[in-house]
Tab-separated table of C-alpha atoms and ligand atoms in Angstrom:
chain	number	residue	atom	x	y	z
A	132	UNK	CA	63.902	111.301	-162.593
A	133	UNK	CA	63.807	109.352	-165.526
A	134	UNK	CA	64.389	111.490	-168.905
A	135	UNK	CA	61.032	112.689	-170.654
A	136	UNK	CA	58.592	110.428	-171.770
A	137	UNK	CA	58.104	110.734	-175.683
A	138	UNK	CA	55.353	110.482	-176.869
A	139	UNK	CA	53.326	110.724	-173.901
A	140	UNK	CA	51.183	107.550	-173.711
A	141	UNK	CA	49.655	106.593	-170.477
A	142	UNK	CA	48.497	102.926	-169.835
A	143	UNK	CA	45.701	101.616	-171.644
A	144	UNK	CA	43.392	101.307	-168.208
A	145	UNK	CA	44.524	104.950	-166.729
A	146	UNK	CA	41.475	106.911	-166.036
A	147	UNK	CA	40.898	110.403	-167.748
A	148	UNK	CA	38.539	112.591	-165.637
A	149	UNK	CA	37.316	115.726	-164.583
A	150	UNK	CA	36.062	116.728	-161.082
A	151	UNK	CA	33.623	118.883	-159.421
A	152	UNK	CA	31.955	119.516	-155.662
A	153	UNK	CA	28.202	119.767	-154.553
A	154	UNK	CA	28.471	123.408	-153.643
A	155	UNK	CA	30.757	124.622	-155.801
A	156	UNK	CA	28.279	123.796	-158.805
A	157	UNK	CA	25.024	122.614	-157.703
A	158	UNK	CA	22.791	125.284	-156.767
A	159	UNK	CA	19.148	124.350	-156.313
A	160	UNK	CA	19.824	125.461	-152.012
A	161	UNK	CA	16.362	125.116	-151.002
A	162	UNK	CA	15.074	122.753	-153.550
A	163	UNK	CA	13.793	119.102	-152.135
A	164	UNK	CA	14.398	119.828	-148.512
A	165	UNK	CA	18.104	120.325	-148.712
A	166	UNK	CA	18.709	122.725	-145.616
A	167	UNK	CA	21.695	125.664	-145.661
A	168	UNK	CA	25.388	124.294	-144.935
A	169	UNK	CA	28.054	126.545	-143.266
A	170	UNK	CA	28.801	127.237	-146.803
A	171	UNK	CA	25.549	128.887	-147.390
A	172	UNK	CA	25.540	130.401	-144.241
A	173	UNK	CA	29.180	131.677	-144.391
A	174	UNK	CA	28.567	133.526	-148.278
A	175	UNK	CA	25.842	134.892	-147.305
A	176	UNK	CA	27.817	136.670	-144.342
A	177	UNK	CA	28.785	140.113	-145.473
A	178	UNK	CA	32.379	140.521	-146.473
A	179	UNK	CA	33.172	136.640	-146.351
A	180	UNK	CA	33.051	136.151	-149.754
A	181	UNK	CA	34.348	138.362	-152.577
A	182	UNK	CA	31.460	140.806	-153.712
A	183	UNK	CA	29.099	138.443	-151.520
A	184	UNK	CA	28.819	136.027	-154.194
A	185	UNK	CA	27.070	132.804	-153.208
A	186	UNK	CA	26.326	129.078	-154.186
A	187	UNK	CA	22.649	129.881	-154.317
A	188	UNK	CA	22.307	129.045	-157.868
A	189	UNK	CA	25.939	128.155	-158.794
A	190	UNK	CA	26.141	126.677	-162.225
A	191	UNK	CA	22.923	125.153	-161.744
A	192	UNK	CA	24.216	121.498	-162.229
A	193	UNK	CA	21.211	120.122	-160.064
A	194	UNK	CA	18.980	121.327	-163.196
A	195	UNK	CA	21.368	120.875	-166.313
A	196	UNK	CA	23.441	117.487	-165.109
A	197	UNK	CA	22.124	115.421	-168.247
A	198	UNK	CA	23.513	118.472	-170.482
A	199	UNK	CA	27.257	118.255	-168.460
A	200	UNK	CA	27.065	114.279	-168.430
A	201	UNK	CA	26.513	114.586	-172.073
A	202	UNK	CA	29.465	117.106	-172.131
A	203	UNK	CA	31.766	115.274	-170.821
A	204	UNK	CA	30.907	111.755	-173.064
A	205	UNK	CA	31.337	113.837	-176.170
A	206	UNK	CA	34.919	115.169	-175.286
A	207	UNK	CA	35.759	111.092	-174.606
A	208	UNK	CA	36.408	111.665	-170.319
A	209	UNK	CA	36.113	108.235	-168.442
A	210	UNK	CA	35.388	109.078	-165.246
A	211	UNK	CA	33.836	111.741	-163.231
A	212	UNK	CA	34.180	112.991	-159.457
A	213	UNK	CA	31.715	114.752	-157.703
A	214	UNK	CA	30.354	114.935	-154.305
A	215	UNK	CA	27.381	114.791	-152.619
A	216	UNK	CA	25.386	117.569	-150.734
A	217	UNK	CA	24.989	115.975	-146.744
A	218	UNK	CA	22.174	118.421	-145.950
A	219	UNK	CA	20.371	117.224	-149.635
A	220	UNK	CA	20.277	113.572	-148.043
A	221	UNK	CA	20.397	114.657	-144.224
A	222	UNK	CA	19.190	117.892	-143.831
A	223	UNK	CA	19.350	117.866	-139.835
A	224	UNK	CA	23.385	116.357	-140.228
A	225	UNK	CA	21.603	113.009	-138.644
A	226	UNK	CA	18.262	110.757	-139.183
A	227	UNK	CA	16.854	109.543	-142.082
A	228	UNK	CA	18.227	110.259	-145.353
A	229	UNK	CA	15.656	111.801	-147.553
A	230	UNK	CA	15.154	109.874	-150.659
A	231	UNK	CA	14.327	112.949	-153.010
A	232	UNK	CA	18.056	114.039	-152.078
A	233	UNK	CA	19.208	110.963	-152.713
A	234	UNK	CA	17.069	110.308	-156.115
A	235	UNK	CA	19.689	113.476	-157.350
A	236	UNK	CA	22.726	111.479	-157.075
A	237	UNK	CA	21.338	108.133	-158.004
A	238	UNK	CA	19.531	109.549	-161.459
A	239	UNK	CA	23.464	111.597	-161.834
A	240	UNK	CA	25.351	107.922	-161.653
A	241	UNK	CA	22.969	106.371	-164.078
A	242	UNK	CA	23.226	109.189	-166.352
A	243	UNK	CA	26.856	108.575	-165.763
A	244	UNK	CA	26.870	104.557	-166.170
A	245	UNK	CA	24.469	104.756	-169.814
A	246	UNK	CA	27.296	107.201	-170.909
A	247	UNK	CA	30.533	104.834	-169.960
A	248	UNK	CA	31.332	107.531	-167.566
A	249	UNK	CA	33.032	106.055	-164.229
A	250	UNK	CA	31.979	107.611	-161.468
A	251	UNK	CA	33.759	108.570	-157.960
A	252	UNK	CA	31.818	109.801	-155.255
A	253	UNK	CA	33.169	112.422	-152.625
A	254	UNK	CA	31.131	112.411	-149.660
A	255	UNK	CA	32.408	115.391	-147.941
A	256	UNK	CA	34.034	118.731	-149.873
A	257	UNK	CA	33.472	120.897	-147.264
A	258	UNK	CA	29.862	121.661	-146.939
A	259	UNK	CA	28.774	120.817	-143.219
A	260	UNK	CA	25.239	120.897	-142.407
A	261	UNK	CA	24.634	124.045	-140.534
A	262	UNK	CA	22.870	122.109	-137.392
A	263	UNK	CA	25.771	120.315	-137.155
A	264	UNK	CA	28.235	123.479	-137.134
A	265	UNK	CA	25.726	124.771	-134.286
A	266	UNK	CA	26.142	121.822	-132.491
A	267	UNK	CA	29.949	122.236	-132.244
A	268	UNK	CA	31.260	121.273	-136.171
A	269	UNK	CA	34.268	119.357	-136.423
A	270	UNK	CA	35.978	120.518	-133.048
A	271	UNK	CA	33.102	118.286	-131.784
A	272	UNK	CA	33.435	114.401	-131.529
A	273	UNK	CA	29.966	113.921	-132.573
A	274	UNK	CA	30.333	115.393	-135.576
A	275	UNK	CA	32.567	112.306	-136.956
A	276	UNK	CA	29.980	109.409	-135.329
A	277	UNK	CA	27.168	111.460	-137.682
A	278	UNK	CA	29.646	111.282	-140.681
A	279	UNK	CA	29.844	107.528	-140.305
A	280	UNK	CA	26.227	107.466	-140.121
A	281	UNK	CA	25.552	109.299	-143.385
A	282	UNK	CA	28.501	107.262	-145.056
A	283	UNK	CA	26.460	104.223	-144.264
A	284	UNK	CA	23.418	105.850	-145.842
A	285	UNK	CA	25.119	106.821	-148.792
A	286	UNK	CA	27.111	103.447	-149.653
A	287	UNK	CA	23.904	101.831	-149.197
A	288	UNK	CA	22.164	103.741	-152.035
A	289	UNK	CA	24.805	104.429	-154.300
A	290	UNK	CA	27.478	101.076	-153.477
A	291	UNK	CA	26.167	98.809	-155.799
A	292	UNK	CA	26.750	101.144	-159.230
A	293	UNK	CA	29.831	103.360	-157.716
A	294	UNK	CA	33.328	101.641	-157.127
A	295	UNK	CA	35.452	104.329	-156.474
A	296	UNK	CA	34.709	106.209	-153.159
A	297	UNK	CA	36.421	109.076	-151.118
A	298	UNK	CA	35.574	109.911	-147.771
A	299	UNK	CA	36.883	113.634	-147.550
A	300	UNK	CA	37.998	116.181	-149.568
A	301	UNK	CA	41.181	118.070	-148.410
A	302	UNK	CA	40.532	117.639	-144.756
A	303	UNK	CA	43.642	120.219	-144.207
A	304	UNK	CA	41.222	122.988	-145.539
A	305	UNK	CA	38.136	121.887	-143.569
A	306	UNK	CA	40.370	122.310	-140.214
A	307	UNK	CA	42.763	124.898	-140.861
A	308	UNK	CA	40.736	127.412	-143.238
A	309	UNK	CA	37.786	126.083	-141.407
A	310	UNK	CA	38.416	126.703	-137.858
A	311	UNK	CA	41.766	128.859	-137.546
A	312	UNK	CA	42.554	131.359	-140.470
A	313	UNK	CA	38.899	131.628	-140.817
A	314	UNK	CA	38.972	132.192	-144.412
A	315	UNK	CA	36.801	129.442	-144.812
A	316	UNK	CA	33.254	128.573	-143.439
A	317	UNK	CA	32.361	128.372	-140.580
A	318	UNK	CA	35.422	131.133	-140.216
A	319	UNK	CA	36.555	130.783	-136.476
A	320	UNK	CA	39.895	131.582	-135.747
A	321	UNK	CA	40.859	129.301	-133.054
A	322	UNK	CA	44.360	127.437	-133.331
A	323	UNK	CA	43.283	124.822	-130.500
A	324	UNK	CA	39.823	124.107	-131.970
A	325	UNK	CA	41.359	123.573	-135.558
A	326	UNK	CA	43.753	121.085	-133.982
A	327	UNK	CA	40.510	119.215	-132.605
A	328	UNK	CA	38.990	119.014	-136.050
A	329	UNK	CA	41.635	117.593	-137.524
A	330	UNK	CA	41.642	114.742	-135.097
A	331	UNK	CA	37.824	114.422	-135.848
A	332	UNK	CA	38.305	114.737	-139.378
A	333	UNK	CA	40.373	111.782	-139.207
A	334	UNK	CA	37.887	109.789	-137.151
A	335	UNK	CA	35.207	110.331	-139.381
A	336	UNK	CA	37.155	109.210	-141.937
A	337	UNK	CA	38.191	105.843	-140.161
A	338	UNK	CA	34.680	105.389	-139.003
A	339	UNK	CA	33.193	106.340	-142.533
A	340	UNK	CA	35.204	103.675	-144.015
A	341	UNK	CA	34.547	100.708	-141.945
A	342	UNK	CA	30.496	102.319	-142.629
A	343	UNK	CA	31.207	102.372	-146.224
A	344	UNK	CA	32.278	98.675	-145.929
A	345	UNK	CA	30.232	97.643	-143.951
A	346	UNK	CA	27.556	97.708	-146.490
A	347	UNK	CA	29.389	97.979	-150.144
A	348	UNK	CA	30.433	95.163	-152.283
A	349	UNK	CA	33.992	94.241	-151.233
A	350	UNK	CA	35.489	94.978	-154.367
A	351	UNK	CA	34.697	99.001	-154.136
A	352	UNK	CA	37.449	101.134	-153.425
A	353	UNK	CA	37.452	103.305	-150.437
A	354	UNK	CA	40.013	106.271	-150.653
A	355	UNK	CA	40.705	109.987	-149.065
A	356	UNK	CA	42.142	113.037	-150.951
A	357	UNK	CA	44.717	115.083	-149.301
A	358	UNK	CA	45.756	118.075	-150.799
A	359	UNK	CA	49.360	116.964	-149.604
A	360	UNK	CA	52.033	120.363	-149.924
A	361	UNK	CA	55.340	119.937	-151.320
A	362	UNK	CA	57.198	121.857	-148.693
A	363	UNK	CA	60.666	122.890	-149.828
A	364	UNK	CA	63.005	124.998	-147.749
A	365	UNK	CA	64.630	128.500	-148.504
A	366	UNK	CA	67.938	127.418	-148.057
A	367	UNK	CA	69.718	123.691	-146.158
A	368	UNK	CA	70.037	125.285	-142.892
A	369	UNK	CA	69.052	123.776	-139.935
A	370	UNK	CA	66.587	126.339	-139.247
A	371	UNK	CA	64.917	126.241	-142.640
A	372	UNK	CA	64.846	122.838	-142.404
A	373	UNK	CA	63.346	122.671	-139.346
A	374	UNK	CA	60.849	124.944	-140.565
A	375	UNK	CA	60.007	122.899	-143.296
A	376	UNK	CA	59.232	119.888	-140.620
A	377	UNK	CA	57.088	121.929	-138.628
A	378	UNK	CA	54.716	122.916	-142.093
A	379	UNK	CA	55.034	119.526	-143.421
A	380	UNK	CA	53.663	117.937	-139.919
A	381	UNK	CA	50.907	120.436	-140.084
A	382	UNK	CA	50.274	120.075	-143.532
A	383	UNK	CA	50.597	116.668	-144.382
A	384	UNK	CA	52.232	114.097	-141.379
A	385	UNK	CA	48.302	115.551	-139.265
A	386	UNK	CA	46.577	113.496	-141.488
A	387	UNK	CA	48.527	110.941	-143.297
A	388	UNK	CA	50.217	110.123	-140.017
A	389	UNK	CA	47.286	108.244	-138.431
A	390	UNK	CA	45.728	107.696	-141.900
A	391	UNK	CA	48.703	105.368	-143.176
A	392	UNK	CA	50.851	104.852	-140.185
A	393	UNK	CA	48.135	104.896	-137.108
A	394	UNK	CA	49.875	107.740	-135.419
A	395	UNK	CA	50.530	111.490	-135.187
A	396	UNK	CA	54.058	112.424	-135.735
A	397	UNK	CA	55.995	113.256	-132.619
A	398	UNK	CA	57.569	116.400	-133.943
A	399	UNK	CA	53.949	117.663	-134.120
A	400	UNK	CA	52.464	116.631	-130.609
A	401	UNK	CA	55.618	118.234	-129.304
A	402	UNK	CA	55.265	121.519	-131.856
A	403	UNK	CA	51.534	122.104	-130.642
A	404	UNK	CA	52.179	121.307	-126.916
A	405	UNK	CA	51.420	125.003	-126.078
A	406	UNK	CA	48.265	125.176	-128.084
A	407	UNK	CA	46.454	121.464	-127.077
A	408	UNK	CA	47.357	118.612	-125.195
A	409	UNK	CA	45.384	116.404	-127.997
A	410	UNK	CA	43.597	114.561	-124.855
A	411	UNK	CA	40.581	114.155	-127.219
A	412	UNK	CA	42.599	111.347	-128.820
A	413	UNK	CA	40.699	108.661	-126.898
A	414	UNK	CA	42.019	104.871	-126.943
A	415	UNK	CA	40.906	103.241	-129.708
A	416	UNK	CA	40.876	106.247	-132.232
A	417	UNK	CA	44.348	105.990	-133.802
A	418	UNK	CA	42.991	102.134	-134.520
A	419	UNK	CA	39.581	103.474	-136.027
A	420	UNK	CA	41.345	105.872	-138.261
A	421	UNK	CA	44.866	103.568	-139.599
A	422	UNK	CA	41.673	101.665	-141.610
A	423	UNK	CA	43.307	99.906	-144.642
A	424	UNK	CA	43.057	102.027	-147.294
A	425	UNK	CA	41.967	101.011	-151.467
A	426	UNK	CA	43.903	103.960	-153.019
A	427	UNK	CA	45.605	107.557	-152.050
A	428	UNK	CA	44.017	110.509	-153.599
A	429	UNK	CA	46.305	113.218	-154.332
A	430	UNK	CA	45.232	117.133	-154.894
A	431	UNK	CA	48.544	119.075	-156.302
A	432	UNK	CA	48.521	122.867	-157.403
A	433	UNK	CA	51.513	124.351	-155.659
A	434	UNK	CA	54.471	123.389	-154.179
A	435	UNK	CA	55.101	125.710	-150.363
A	436	UNK	CA	58.368	127.442	-149.864
A	437	UNK	CA	58.899	127.800	-146.175
A	438	UNK	CA	62.320	129.331	-143.833
A	439	UNK	CA	62.665	129.824	-140.640
A	440	UNK	CA	61.464	134.195	-138.945
A	441	UNK	CA	62.129	135.721	-135.528
A	442	UNK	CA	58.040	136.856	-137.154
A	443	UNK	CA	55.813	136.930	-140.167
A	444	UNK	CA	56.562	139.136	-142.843
A	445	UNK	CA	54.356	142.046	-143.053
A	446	UNK	CA	52.134	142.672	-146.198
A	447	UNK	CA	49.617	140.242	-147.619
A	448	UNK	CA	50.189	136.558	-147.149
A	449	UNK	CA	52.439	134.607	-149.141
A	450	UNK	CA	50.952	130.809	-148.541
A	451	UNK	CA	48.262	131.116	-151.005
A	452	UNK	CA	45.637	130.610	-148.352
A	453	UNK	CA	43.317	133.816	-148.910
A	454	UNK	CA	43.924	136.444	-146.481
A	455	UNK	CA	42.942	136.890	-143.112
A	456	UNK	CA	45.184	138.038	-139.900
A	457	UNK	CA	45.042	134.809	-138.349
A	458	UNK	CA	47.311	132.123	-139.910
A	459	UNK	CA	46.225	128.137	-140.795
A	460	UNK	CA	49.390	127.056	-139.621
A	461	UNK	CA	48.916	126.357	-135.594
A	462	UNK	CA	52.421	126.502	-133.470
A	463	UNK	CA	54.372	127.966	-136.218
A	464	UNK	CA	54.482	131.383	-136.334
A	465	UNK	CA	58.411	131.429	-136.251
A	466	UNK	CA	58.001	130.144	-139.865
A	467	UNK	CA	57.778	132.241	-142.786
A	468	UNK	CA	56.574	131.729	-146.456
A	469	UNK	CA	58.212	132.874	-149.507
A	470	UNK	CA	57.273	133.040	-152.947
A	471	UNK	CA	58.400	130.746	-155.154
A	472	UNK	CA	59.499	131.875	-158.019
A	473	UNK	CA	58.255	131.220	-161.812
A	474	UNK	CA	54.588	132.014	-163.707
A	475	UNK	CA	51.977	132.102	-161.928
A	476	UNK	CA	48.149	131.423	-162.548
A	477	UNK	CA	45.316	133.449	-161.755
A	478	UNK	CA	45.586	132.489	-158.331
A	479	UNK	CA	48.936	133.446	-158.259
A	480	UNK	CA	49.869	130.167	-157.320
A	481	UNK	CA	53.382	129.101	-158.940
A	482	UNK	CA	53.477	126.947	-161.630
A	483	UNK	CA	56.193	123.818	-161.386
A	484	UNK	CA	54.907	119.837	-162.366
A	485	UNK	CA	58.174	119.182	-160.953
A	486	UNK	CA	56.023	119.078	-157.209
A	487	UNK	CA	53.404	116.615	-158.758
A	488	UNK	CA	55.929	114.012	-159.326
A	489	UNK	CA	58.029	114.790	-155.947
A	490	UNK	CA	54.579	114.527	-154.650
A	491	UNK	CA	53.640	111.157	-155.960
A	492	UNK	CA	57.159	109.619	-155.474
A	493	UNK	CA	56.934	110.480	-151.708
A	494	UNK	CA	53.894	108.329	-151.581
A	495	UNK	CA	54.973	105.649	-153.827
A	496	UNK	CA	57.886	105.572	-150.998
A	497	UNK	CA	55.897	105.789	-147.783
A	498	UNK	CA	52.656	104.025	-148.912
A	499	UNK	CA	54.419	101.357	-150.901
A	500	UNK	CA	51.545	99.448	-152.691
A	501	UNK	CA	48.697	101.645	-152.428
A	502	UNK	CA	47.528	102.955	-155.443
A	503	UNK	CA	46.991	106.780	-156.365
A	504	UNK	CA	44.765	109.026	-158.338
A	505	UNK	CA	45.670	112.620	-158.729
A	506	UNK	CA	42.053	112.992	-157.564
A	507	UNK	CA	42.660	117.384	-158.665
A	508	UNK	CA	45.126	119.511	-160.608
A	509	UNK	CA	44.525	122.403	-162.635
A	510	UNK	CA	44.109	126.391	-162.706
A	511	UNK	CA	42.416	129.554	-162.925
A	512	UNK	CA	43.047	131.822	-166.077
A	513	UNK	CA	41.385	135.053	-167.000
A	514	UNK	CA	38.965	133.373	-169.884
A	515	UNK	CA	37.061	135.177	-172.299
A	516	UNK	CA	34.849	134.044	-175.073
A	517	UNK	CA	36.472	135.746	-178.269
A	518	UNK	CA	34.483	137.569	-180.816
A	519	UNK	CA	33.007	133.838	-182.679
A	520	UNK	CA	32.260	133.121	-179.126
A	521	UNK	CA	35.069	130.728	-178.503
A	522	UNK	CA	36.981	129.917	-175.524
A	523	UNK	CA	41.055	129.683	-176.255
A	524	UNK	CA	43.233	129.072	-173.154
A	525	UNK	CA	46.263	127.946	-174.502
A	526	UNK	CA	47.980	128.401	-170.801
A	527	UNK	CA	45.991	125.988	-169.079
A	528	UNK	CA	47.103	123.654	-171.671
A	529	UNK	CA	50.563	124.098	-170.841
A	530	UNK	CA	49.188	123.975	-167.592
A	531	UNK	CA	47.872	120.329	-168.157
A	532	UNK	CA	50.836	119.246	-170.793
A	533	UNK	CA	53.442	119.732	-167.719
A	534	UNK	CA	51.168	118.705	-164.956
A	535	UNK	CA	50.383	115.383	-166.753
A	536	UNK	CA	54.136	114.727	-168.561
A	537	UNK	CA	55.195	114.878	-164.715
A	538	UNK	CA	52.311	112.378	-163.528
A	539	UNK	CA	54.001	109.981	-166.692
A	540	UNK	CA	57.162	110.234	-165.645
A	541	UNK	CA	56.273	109.291	-162.150
A	542	UNK	CA	54.178	106.237	-163.623
A	543	UNK	CA	57.525	105.498	-165.671
A	544	UNK	CA	59.714	105.878	-162.158
A	545	UNK	CA	57.425	103.033	-160.375
A	546	UNK	CA	54.508	104.925	-158.965
A	547	UNK	CA	50.978	103.287	-159.749
A	548	UNK	CA	48.910	106.282	-160.673
A	549	UNK	CA	45.577	104.888	-161.934
A	550	UNK	CA	43.998	107.970	-162.914
A	551	UNK	CA	43.950	112.002	-162.955
A	552	UNK	CA	40.476	114.594	-162.555
A	553	UNK	CA	41.140	117.644	-163.826
A	554	UNK	CA	39.804	120.492	-161.678
A	555	UNK	CA	37.599	121.447	-162.706
A	556	UNK	CA	35.033	120.293	-165.426
A	557	UNK	CA	33.429	123.808	-165.476
A	558	UNK	CA	34.389	126.985	-163.654
A	559	UNK	CA	32.537	127.230	-160.362
A	560	UNK	CA	32.089	129.011	-157.482
A	561	UNK	CA	35.760	129.460	-155.770
A	562	UNK	CA	34.841	129.795	-152.335
A	563	UNK	CA	35.945	132.465	-150.944
A	564	UNK	CA	36.792	134.016	-154.154
A	565	UNK	CA	33.235	133.866	-155.900
A	566	UNK	CA	33.166	133.399	-159.238
A	567	UNK	CA	36.102	135.767	-160.287
A	568	UNK	CA	38.414	132.388	-161.238
A	569	UNK	CA	37.758	130.560	-163.306
A	570	UNK	CA	38.940	126.518	-162.996
A	571	UNK	CA	36.651	124.981	-165.711
A	572	UNK	CA	38.349	123.260	-168.757
A	573	UNK	CA	34.406	124.119	-169.954
A	574	UNK	CA	33.366	127.700	-169.955
A	575	UNK	CA	30.397	129.209	-167.881
A	576	UNK	CA	28.528	132.575	-168.730
A	577	UNK	CA	26.940	133.163	-165.431
A	578	UNK	CA	24.451	135.443	-167.086
A	579	UNK	CA	22.836	132.934	-169.417
A	580	UNK	CA	24.604	129.437	-167.621
A	581	UNK	CA	25.935	128.197	-171.371
A	582	UNK	CA	28.633	125.996	-171.282
A	583	UNK	CA	31.274	126.197	-174.033
A	584	UNK	CA	34.426	123.886	-173.986
A	585	UNK	CA	37.178	125.882	-173.790
A	586	UNK	CA	40.387	124.451	-176.028
A	587	UNK	CA	41.884	122.907	-173.373
A	588	UNK	CA	38.666	121.118	-173.114
A	589	UNK	CA	39.589	119.413	-176.741
A	590	UNK	CA	42.698	119.179	-175.770
A	591	UNK	CA	41.899	116.781	-172.797
A	592	UNK	CA	39.354	115.301	-174.546
A	593	UNK	CA	41.970	114.052	-177.568
A	594	UNK	CA	44.285	112.924	-174.881
A	595	UNK	CA	41.546	110.744	-172.746
A	596	UNK	CA	40.417	109.355	-176.157
A	597	UNK	CA	43.952	108.197	-177.444
A	598	UNK	CA	45.432	107.578	-174.548
A	599	UNK	CA	48.869	110.223	-175.850
A	600	UNK	CA	49.143	114.015	-174.833
A	601	UNK	CA	48.662	116.124	-177.863
A	602	UNK	CA	51.172	118.709	-178.548
A	603	UNK	CA	50.396	121.725	-176.158
A	604	UNK	CA	50.262	123.626	-179.171
A	605	UNK	CA	49.376	124.826	-181.788
A	606	UNK	CA	46.351	124.284	-180.260
A	607	UNK	CA	43.425	122.149	-180.562
A	608	UNK	CA	39.909	123.694	-180.831
B	944	IFM	O1	37.704	124.981	-156.369
B	944	IFM	C1	38.972	124.250	-154.835
B	944	IFM	C2	38.733	122.875	-154.982
B	944	IFM	O2	37.162	122.686	-154.131
B	944	IFM	C3	39.255	122.191	-153.927
B	944	IFM	N1	40.675	121.798	-154.279
B	944	IFM	C4	41.200	123.353	-154.606
B	944	IFM	C5	40.559	123.734	-155.750
B	944	IFM	C6	40.884	125.150	-156.517
B	944	IFM	O3	40.834	126.192	-154.978
């Protein structure tokens, strides 16, 4: 690792963005023909989210997008990553598009472009149309074909004005939190089905990439956002290193193997052979998945620490992925997860910017020449307005300063990182945790839906405007 870069100044073309996703912010779940997604169903099922909270209104971005874009422009952000709600565009998950649904995204993109903010579209951020789940969901092959059809529709509608495209966000969560541990929608707990889901998500990515390219100008960039884990061993013992291999395969190799190299890791196939024979990987699938990419999106929050174990330790899960009696890691009962040392965010996730540097350097080595974007990074804190209504969040500023400095160090070490999207623009619906975890740079009063930029938003805006990180303290307000 190079010495710290001071002052921390980024290349002039670096994108300074913020990210969100449809179900977490839009609300308006029953408007303009939108039908339920798996997250509407799941969040309205008693006991699935904290306090039974759901995204019916969320932060009402569907009606307040102009205000939200204006806020980004005032702060000086140069890029915005949002996702499209599939069931707003294709209410049954198949067939012709509902134009009024697409019109919302056309207006949003126009608004962004008018303010000089570069849009990046994520096609799928976990909100599968419920009808497709009823037909079997991601464990069914047909869902991948449906995704390709949907990708083509959105590509045709927005491809002339949006250059940066992301097929899937964090397919690991869709497959393993959705179908193995069940802490995410659709809440199934079937490890074999979760591996089938992972394959069909990969296939969806490959077919979706091809579909997008068939209708979009060649200049557009197609990527995927992976929440690639930085997996570290508790000790250097062979057993602990084998535990790292197992979790690395299940977290990373299961996606980047076929996507970047055209094959599932042999060690993954061997470790999971008691659960599945992978016979649903049909001839031609790996070719379809292994499409050349224009960029890779990396989402990073915290590293994972593992060791070998005879059995899982009793008590709350320590892998940071929610409370469930079912593991999100199929065929890994002999791996134990440990708390990493250090300060934590409100999610209980350890703050460790060195993990982001490590992750970037890993992909710089494994996918040489592929431009990288940090498509999510950020922290939840228990932010509250002070007596004057201002929201001071020095911990988030320190978090951002540390992680952006790690990105800058990686660039100095030869990595081609083109941009950073802070998670998240606004406080929003944090899935099974409801509204309790505030990730936003902008505070949202959930009673009035008033938006107030936190001190971190001003700090980040100054970084975006000047290309140099301001000091993390004293606070910029
Ligand atoms: O809020 C989520 C986001 O939807 C996906 N990546 C992680 C974030 C924080 O948990």
